[in-house]
Amino acid sequence: MPGAVCEIIDDIEDLISSQDITPKERYASRKNVSVRSKKRENVKENEPVEKIVLESVVPGTQTIYVKTWGCAHNNSDSEYMAGLLAAHGYRLTEDKWQAQLWLLNSCTVKSPAEDHFKNEIELGQSRGIHVVVAGCVPQGAPRASYLHGLSVVGVQQIDRIVEVVEETLKGHTVRLFGQKKTGEGRKAGGASLLLPKVRKNPLIEIIPINTGCLNQCTYCKTKHARGELGSYPPEEIVERARQSFKEGVCEIWLTSEDTGTYGRDIGTSLPELLWQLVKVIPEGCRLRLGMTNPPYILEHLEEVAKIMHHPRVYKFLHVPVQSGSDQVLSDMKREYTCADFERVVDFLTHKVPGMTIATDIICGFPTETEKDFEDTMALCRKYKFPSLFINQFFPRPGTPAAKMTRVPGQEVKKRTKILSDFFRSYEPYGHKVGQMQEVLVTDISHDKNYYVAHNEFYEQVLVPKEEKYMGKMLTVRITSATKFSMVGQPIDKPKMAGLTQPLKKGEVSGLHQKEAKIMPLPIFCLLVAVVVRLIWIFL
């Protein structure tokens, strides 16, 4: 659940959430304003750097900085690309000024995300740094002027990142697009799930189960990049999960542009996959199902409810409704009615008491009238969603909605504020103070003061920041609650959640057992070069 301290959910439409603190809120308690001169904290940012073109170099000896925008699927792609680069000897860094090359993985859902991506490209180029771009922006708009001359890795070509980086460091431009195909000629889910990866969080494995979707939403540009549905075989997904648990992972996230559509192209379904996965989840570990749109979960409601009762599956589902008006939903081409969405919520919360339903709202879609917005407000008042992502409409180039007459900007902001104020007006967790809960600890809060855990409903519980708790199951007493989270006090000893200790941060998944036997590629290349040189001298 998103929290005031740490926002955890990373799905396709939640880049900017209603929980983000505003400048007005941040400074509301300040009585005085002090004017201070701005100091140059990092001189390196202001010093031009000459780009170094490496025509002849031992591959895998450079330092790479990886930055990601957007959804869990994008984060998974970045983890795979980082893993491939690290497996070939490249050093990864979180300090971009220490890197010879930046790998920027983009998101095209909202204009602000693309603007940040564009600014980062310009910054890198102005400092003479090699830049490789990936993700949905270059895939969906490869001819964008600011991408001219840059190397590009398409969303289904991430397994070729090493060759793209090698050529870019030599001063060449490489642009790899295209789709993966199965032996039967249909679209594949993408690069193999069994590739090396470097997890952002060693305790959490993000598994993309399919790519693309079946919708044609008028406001969405992601379809331009990810295309039609392509599902991974269930056995490959299950094997990835098995490998993850052997490496100390205690939580897996299933992600895609729409998890509810999984398997329709390969003769299976989401419930069938989930039943296979729960068989391999160790005791104490958890599975979180990613975002699904209403049309494709409706036919699976009975089975999904049964799966949500499994003790190793979070009772949580992210179902974006986007609007409470049937007319707006029709104009968006969402392929369901508000009644369909309510059926999903009512059925699951009845069959699975306490279940968390998260949803999204777009304020100010071009055809949204005052009456349409009031319908949306009525829906939100009815359910008082504990997690509500509120987004202003952003026209994305090339989409039908971008050609529609827009609602005036001030009106969009007004509606966004009205809904945001309502969302802040209720408290979803106060009644849970005093309860005993089992929680799984997997992360650290943004302010670094707490560890972040989740209970069976994927509600965020903050626990004391003690190393012995990380990656463990705890029984806690809820001592207090805020709008976005609860605070829990451990009342027993932590219990091991996974099968083994997790990999160290930055360690490559799938390779750690072989590292003692396999010589790193850069050292091997250097030794070969030395041997060849000696032979040439003595001959």
JSON list of N, CA and C in Angstrom, two decimals, residues 209-250:
[
{"chain": "A", "resi": 209, "resn": "ILE", "atom": "N", "xyz": [4.64, -11.66, -16.49]},
{"chain": "A", "resi": 209, "resn": "ILE", "atom": "CA", "xyz": [3.99, -12.89, -16.97]},
{"chain": "A", "resi": 209, "resn": "ILE", "atom": "C", "xyz": [3.50, -12.73, -18.41]},
{"chain": "A", "resi": 210, "resn": "ASN", "atom": "N", "xyz": [3.29, -11.52, -18.84]},
{"chain": "A", "resi": 210, "resn": "ASN", "atom": "CA", "xyz": [2.95, -11.27, -20.25]},
{"chain": "A", "resi": 210, "resn": "ASN", "atom": "C", "xyz": [3.29, -9.82, -20.59]},
{"chain": "A", "resi": 211, "resn": "THR", "atom": "N", "xyz": [3.29, -9.52, -21.85]},
{"chain": "A", "resi": 211, "resn": "THR", "atom": "CA", "xyz": [3.54, -8.15, -22.30]},
{"chain": "A", "resi": 211, "resn": "THR", "atom": "C", "xyz": [2.38, -7.75, -23.21]},
{"chain": "A", "resi": 212, "resn": "GLY", "atom": "N", "xyz": [2.18, -6.44, -23.37]},
{"chain": "A", "resi": 212, "resn": "GLY", "atom": "CA", "xyz": [1.11, -5.97, -24.22]},
{"chain": "A", "resi": 212, "resn": "GLY", "atom": "C", "xyz": [-0.26, -6.17, -23.58]},
{"chain": "A", "resi": 213, "resn": "CYS", "atom": "N", "xyz": [-1.32, -5.84, -24.32]},
{"chain": "A", "resi": 213, "resn": "CYS", "atom": "CA", "xyz": [-2.67, -5.97, -23.78]},
{"chain": "A", "resi": 213, "resn": "CYS", "atom": "C", "xyz": [-3.67, -6.15, -24.92]},
{"chain": "A", "resi": 214, "resn": "LEU", "atom": "N", "xyz": [-4.93, -6.30, -24.55]},
{"chain": "A", "resi": 214, "resn": "LEU", "atom": "CA", "xyz": [-5.99, -6.51, -25.53]},
{"chain": "A", "resi": 214, "resn": "LEU", "atom": "C", "xyz": [-6.86, -5.27, -25.72]},
{"chain": "A", "resi": 215, "resn": "ASN", "atom": "N", "xyz": [-6.58, -4.21, -24.96]},
{"chain": "A", "resi": 215, "resn": "ASN", "atom": "CA", "xyz": [-7.39, -3.01, -25.03]},
{"chain": "A", "resi": 215, "resn": "ASN", "atom": "C", "xyz": [-6.88, -2.05, -26.11]},
{"chain": "A", "resi": 216, "resn": "GLN", "atom": "N", "xyz": [-7.70, -1.02, -26.37]},
{"chain": "A", "resi": 216, "resn": "GLN", "atom": "CA", "xyz": [-7.32, 0.06, -27.28]},
{"chain": "A", "resi": 216, "resn": "GLN", "atom": "C", "xyz": [-7.70, 1.39, -26.63]},
{"chain": "A", "resi": 217, "resn": "CYS", "atom": "N", "xyz": [-7.31, 1.60, -25.38]},
{"chain": "A", "resi": 217, "resn": "CYS", "atom": "CA", "xyz": [-7.71, 2.79, -24.64]},
{"chain": "A", "resi": 217, "resn": "CYS", "atom": "C", "xyz": [-7.27, 4.05, -25.38]},
{"chain": "A", "resi": 218, "resn": "THR", "atom": "N", "xyz": [-8.17, 5.01, -25.48]},
{"chain": "A", "resi": 218, "resn": "THR", "atom": "CA", "xyz": [-7.93, 6.19, -26.32]},
{"chain": "A", "resi": 218, "resn": "THR", "atom": "C", "xyz": [-6.87, 7.12, -25.75]},
{"chain": "A", "resi": 219, "resn": "TYR", "atom": "N", "xyz": [-6.56, 7.01, -24.45]},
{"chain": "A", "resi": 219, "resn": "TYR", "atom": "CA", "xyz": [-5.59, 7.91, -23.82]},
{"chain": "A", "resi": 219, "resn": "TYR", "atom": "C", "xyz": [-4.21, 7.28, -23.65]},
{"chain": "A", "resi": 220, "resn": "CYS", "atom": "N", "xyz": [-4.09, 5.99, -23.93]},
{"chain": "A", "resi": 220, "resn": "CYS", "atom": "CA", "xyz": [-2.89, 5.24, -23.55]},
{"chain": "A", "resi": 220, "resn": "CYS", "atom": "C", "xyz": [-1.92, 5.08, -24.70]},
{"chain": "A", "resi": 221, "resn": "LYS", "atom": "N", "xyz": [-0.66, 5.40, -24.44]},
{"chain": "A", "resi": 221, "resn": "LYS", "atom": "CA", "xyz": [0.39, 5.25, -25.45]},
{"chain": "A", "resi": 221, "resn": "LYS", "atom": "C", "xyz": [1.21, 3.97, -25.22]},
{"chain": "A", "resi": 222, "resn": "THR", "atom": "N", "xyz": [1.01, 3.34, -24.08]},
{"chain": "A", "resi": 222, "resn": "THR", "atom": "CA", "xyz": [1.78, 2.12, -23.78]},
{"chain": "A", "resi": 222, "resn": "THR", "atom": "C", "xyz": [1.53, 1.04, -24.82]},
{"chain": "A", "resi": 223, "resn": "LYS", "atom": "N", "xyz": [0.30, 0.98, -25.34]},
{"chain": "A", "resi": 223, "resn": "LYS", "atom": "CA", "xyz": [-0.02, -0.03, -26.37]},
{"chain": "A", "resi": 223, "resn": "LYS", "atom": "C", "xyz": [0.86, 0.14, -27.59]},
{"chain": "A", "resi": 224, "resn": "HIS", "atom": "N", "xyz": [1.23, 1.41, -27.92]},
{"chain": "A", "resi": 224, "resn": "HIS", "atom": "CA", "xyz": [2.10, 1.66, -29.06]},
{"chain": "A", "resi": 224, "resn": "HIS", "atom": "C", "xyz": [3.46, 1.00, -28.87]},
{"chain": "A", "resi": 225, "resn": "ALA", "atom": "N", "xyz": [3.87, 0.89, -27.59]},
{"chain": "A", "resi": 225, "resn": "ALA", "atom": "CA", "xyz": [5.20, 0.34, -27.30]},
{"chain": "A", "resi": 225, "resn": "ALA", "atom": "C", "xyz": [5.16, -1.16, -27.05]},
{"chain": "A", "resi": 226, "resn": "ARG", "atom": "N", "xyz": [4.24, -1.60, -26.21]},
{"chain": "A", "resi": 226, "resn": "ARG", "atom": "CA", "xyz": [4.21, -3.01, -25.81]},
{"chain": "A", "resi": 226, "resn": "ARG", "atom": "C", "xyz": [3.41, -3.89, -26.76]},
{"chain": "A", "resi": 227, "resn": "GLY", "atom": "N", "xyz": [2.49, -3.27, -27.54]},
{"chain": "A", "resi": 227, "resn": "GLY", "atom": "CA", "xyz": [1.79, -4.01, -28.58]},
{"chain": "A", "resi": 227, "resn": "GLY", "atom": "C", "xyz": [0.71, -4.95, -28.07]},
{"chain": "A", "resi": 228, "resn": "GLU", "atom": "N", "xyz": [0.43, -5.96, -28.88]},
{"chain": "A", "resi": 228, "resn": "GLU", "atom": "CA", "xyz": [-0.61, -6.93, -28.55]},
{"chain": "A", "resi": 228, "resn": "GLU", "atom": "C", "xyz": [-0.12, -7.90, -27.48]},
{"chain": "A", "resi": 229, "resn": "LEU", "atom": "N", "xyz": [-1.04, -8.69, -26.98]},
{"chain": "A", "resi": 229, "resn": "LEU", "atom": "CA", "xyz": [-0.74, -9.61, -25.90]},
{"chain": "A", "resi": 229, "resn": "LEU", "atom": "C", "xyz": [0.28, -10.68, -26.31]},
{"chain": "A", "resi": 230, "resn": "GLY", "atom": "N", "xyz": [1.24, -10.91, -25.44]},
{"chain": "A", "resi": 230, "resn": "GLY", "atom": "CA", "xyz": [2.20, -12.00, -25.61]},
{"chain": "A", "resi": 230, "resn": "GLY", "atom": "C", "xyz": [2.50, -12.58, -24.24]},
{"chain": "A", "resi": 231, "resn": "SER", "atom": "N", "xyz": [2.10, -13.83, -24.00]},
{"chain": "A", "resi": 231, "resn": "SER", "atom": "CA", "xyz": [2.24, -14.46, -22.68]},
{"chain": "A", "resi": 231, "resn": "SER", "atom": "C", "xyz": [3.44, -15.38, -22.63]},
{"chain": "A", "resi": 232, "resn": "TYR", "atom": "N", "xyz": [4.09, -15.42, -21.46]},
{"chain": "A", "resi": 232, "resn": "TYR", "atom": "CA", "xyz": [5.17, -16.38, -21.23]},
{"chain": "A", "resi": 232, "resn": "TYR", "atom": "C", "xyz": [4.56, -17.75, -20.90]},
{"chain": "A", "resi": 233, "resn": "PRO", "atom": "N", "xyz": [5.23, -18.83, -21.28]},
{"chain": "A", "resi": 233, "resn": "PRO", "atom": "CA", "xyz": [4.74, -20.16, -20.90]},
{"chain": "A", "resi": 233, "resn": "PRO", "atom": "C", "xyz": [4.72, -20.30, -19.38]},
{"chain": "A", "resi": 234, "resn": "PRO", "atom": "N", "xyz": [3.69, -20.95, -18.82]},
{"chain": "A", "resi": 234, "resn": "PRO", "atom": "CA", "xyz": [3.60, -21.07, -17.36]},
{"chain": "A", "resi": 234, "resn": "PRO", "atom": "C", "xyz": [4.81, -21.78, -16.75]},
{"chain": "A", "resi": 235, "resn": "GLU", "atom": "N", "xyz": [5.36, -22.76, -17.45]},
{"chain": "A", "resi": 235, "resn": "GLU", "atom": "CA", "xyz": [6.51, -23.48, -16.89]},
{"chain": "A", "resi": 235, "resn": "GLU", "atom": "C", "xyz": [7.73, -22.57, -16.75]},
{"chain": "A", "resi": 236, "resn": "GLU", "atom": "N", "xyz": [7.89, -21.60, -17.64]},
{"chain": "A", "resi": 236, "resn": "GLU", "atom": "CA", "xyz": [9.02, -20.67, -17.53]},
{"chain": "A", "resi": 236, "resn": "GLU", "atom": "C", "xyz": [8.83, -19.73, -16.34]},
{"chain": "A", "resi": 237, "resn": "ILE", "atom": "N", "xyz": [7.60, -19.30, -16.12]},
{"chain": "A", "resi": 237, "resn": "ILE", "atom": "CA", "xyz": [7.30, -18.42, -14.98]},
{"chain": "A", "resi": 237, "resn": "ILE", "atom": "C", "xyz": [7.52, -19.17, -13.66]},
{"chain": "A", "resi": 238, "resn": "VAL", "atom": "N", "xyz": [7.05, -20.40, -13.59]},
{"chain": "A", "resi": 238, "resn": "VAL", "atom": "CA", "xyz": [7.21, -21.21, -12.38]},
{"chain": "A", "resi": 238, "resn": "VAL", "atom": "C", "xyz": [8.68, -21.47, -12.10]},
{"chain": "A", "resi": 239, "resn": "GLU", "atom": "N", "xyz": [9.45, -21.76, -13.14]},
{"chain": "A", "resi": 239, "resn": "GLU", "atom": "CA", "xyz": [10.88, -22.02, -12.96]},
{"chain": "A", "resi": 239, "resn": "GLU", "atom": "C", "xyz": [11.60, -20.77, -12.46]},
{"chain": "A", "resi": 240, "resn": "ARG", "atom": "N", "xyz": [11.20, -19.60, -12.97]},
{"chain": "A", "resi": 240, "resn": "ARG", "atom": "CA", "xyz": [11.79, -18.34, -12.49]},
{"chain": "A", "resi": 240, "resn": "ARG", "atom": "C", "xyz": [11.49, -18.16, -11.00]},
{"chain": "A", "resi": 241, "resn": "ALA", "atom": "N", "xyz": [10.26, -18.48, -10.59]},
{"chain": "A", "resi": 241, "resn": "ALA", "atom": "CA", "xyz": [9.89, -18.36, -9.18]},
{"chain": "A", "resi": 241, "resn": "ALA", "atom": "C", "xyz": [10.73, -19.31, -8.33]},
{"chain": "A", "resi": 242, "resn": "ARG", "atom": "N", "xyz": [10.88, -20.55, -8.79]},
{"chain": "A", "resi": 242, "resn": "ARG", "atom": "CA", "xyz": [11.68, -21.54, -8.04]},
{"chain": "A", "resi": 242, "resn": "ARG", "atom": "C", "xyz": [13.11, -21.03, -7.84]},
{"chain": "A", "resi": 243, "resn": "GLN", "atom": "N", "xyz": [13.71, -20.55, -8.92]},
{"chain": "A", "resi": 243, "resn": "GLN", "atom": "CA", "xyz": [15.08, -20.05, -8.84]},
{"chain": "A", "resi": 243, "resn": "GLN", "atom": "C", "xyz": [15.17, -18.89, -7.86]},
{"chain": "A", "resi": 244, "resn": "SER", "atom": "N", "xyz": [14.18, -18.01, -7.87]},
{"chain": "A", "resi": 244, "resn": "SER", "atom": "CA", "xyz": [14.19, -16.85, -6.99]},
{"chain": "A", "resi": 244, "resn": "SER", "atom": "C", "xyz": [14.17, -17.26, -5.52]},
{"chain": "A", "resi": 245, "resn": "PHE", "atom": "N", "xyz": [13.31, -18.22, -5.19]},
{"chain": "A", "resi": 245, "resn": "PHE", "atom": "CA", "xyz": [13.22, -18.65, -3.80]},
{"chain": "A", "resi": 245, "resn": "PHE", "atom": "C", "xyz": [14.52, -19.32, -3.34]},
{"chain": "A", "resi": 246, "resn": "LYS", "atom": "N", "xyz": [15.20, -20.02, -4.25]},
{"chain": "A", "resi": 246, "resn": "LYS", "atom": "CA", "xyz": [16.49, -20.63, -3.91]},
{"chain": "A", "resi": 246, "resn": "LYS", "atom": "C", "xyz": [17.55, -19.57, -3.63]},
{"chain": "A", "resi": 247, "resn": "GLU", "atom": "N", "xyz": [17.32, -18.36, -4.11]},
{"chain": "A", "resi": 247, "resn": "GLU", "atom": "CA", "xyz": [18.28, -17.27, -3.90]},
{"chain": "A", "resi": 247, "resn": "GLU", "atom": "C", "xyz": [17.85, -16.33, -2.77]},
{"chain": "A", "resi": 248, "resn": "GLY", "atom": "N", "xyz": [16.95, -16.78, -1.93]},
{"chain": "A", "resi": 248, "resn": "GLY", "atom": "CA", "xyz": [16.59, -16.02, -0.74]},
{"chain": "A", "resi": 248, "resn": "GLY", "atom": "C", "xyz": [15.46, -15.03, -0.91]},
{"chain": "A", "resi": 249, "resn": "VAL", "atom": "N", "xyz": [14.83, -14.98, -2.09]},
{"chain": "A", "resi": 249, "resn": "VAL", "atom": "CA", "xyz": [13.68, -14.10, -2.28]},
{"chain": "A", "resi": 249, "resn": "VAL", "atom": "C", "xyz": [12.53, -14.59, -1.39]},
{"chain": "A", "resi": 250, "resn": "CYS", "atom": "N", "xyz": [11.79, -13.65, -0.80]},
{"chain": "A", "resi": 250, "resn": "CYS", "atom": "CA", "xyz": [10.65, -14.05, 0.03]},
{"chain": "A", "resi": 250, "resn": "CYS", "atom": "C", "xyz": [9.34, -13.44, -0.45]}
]
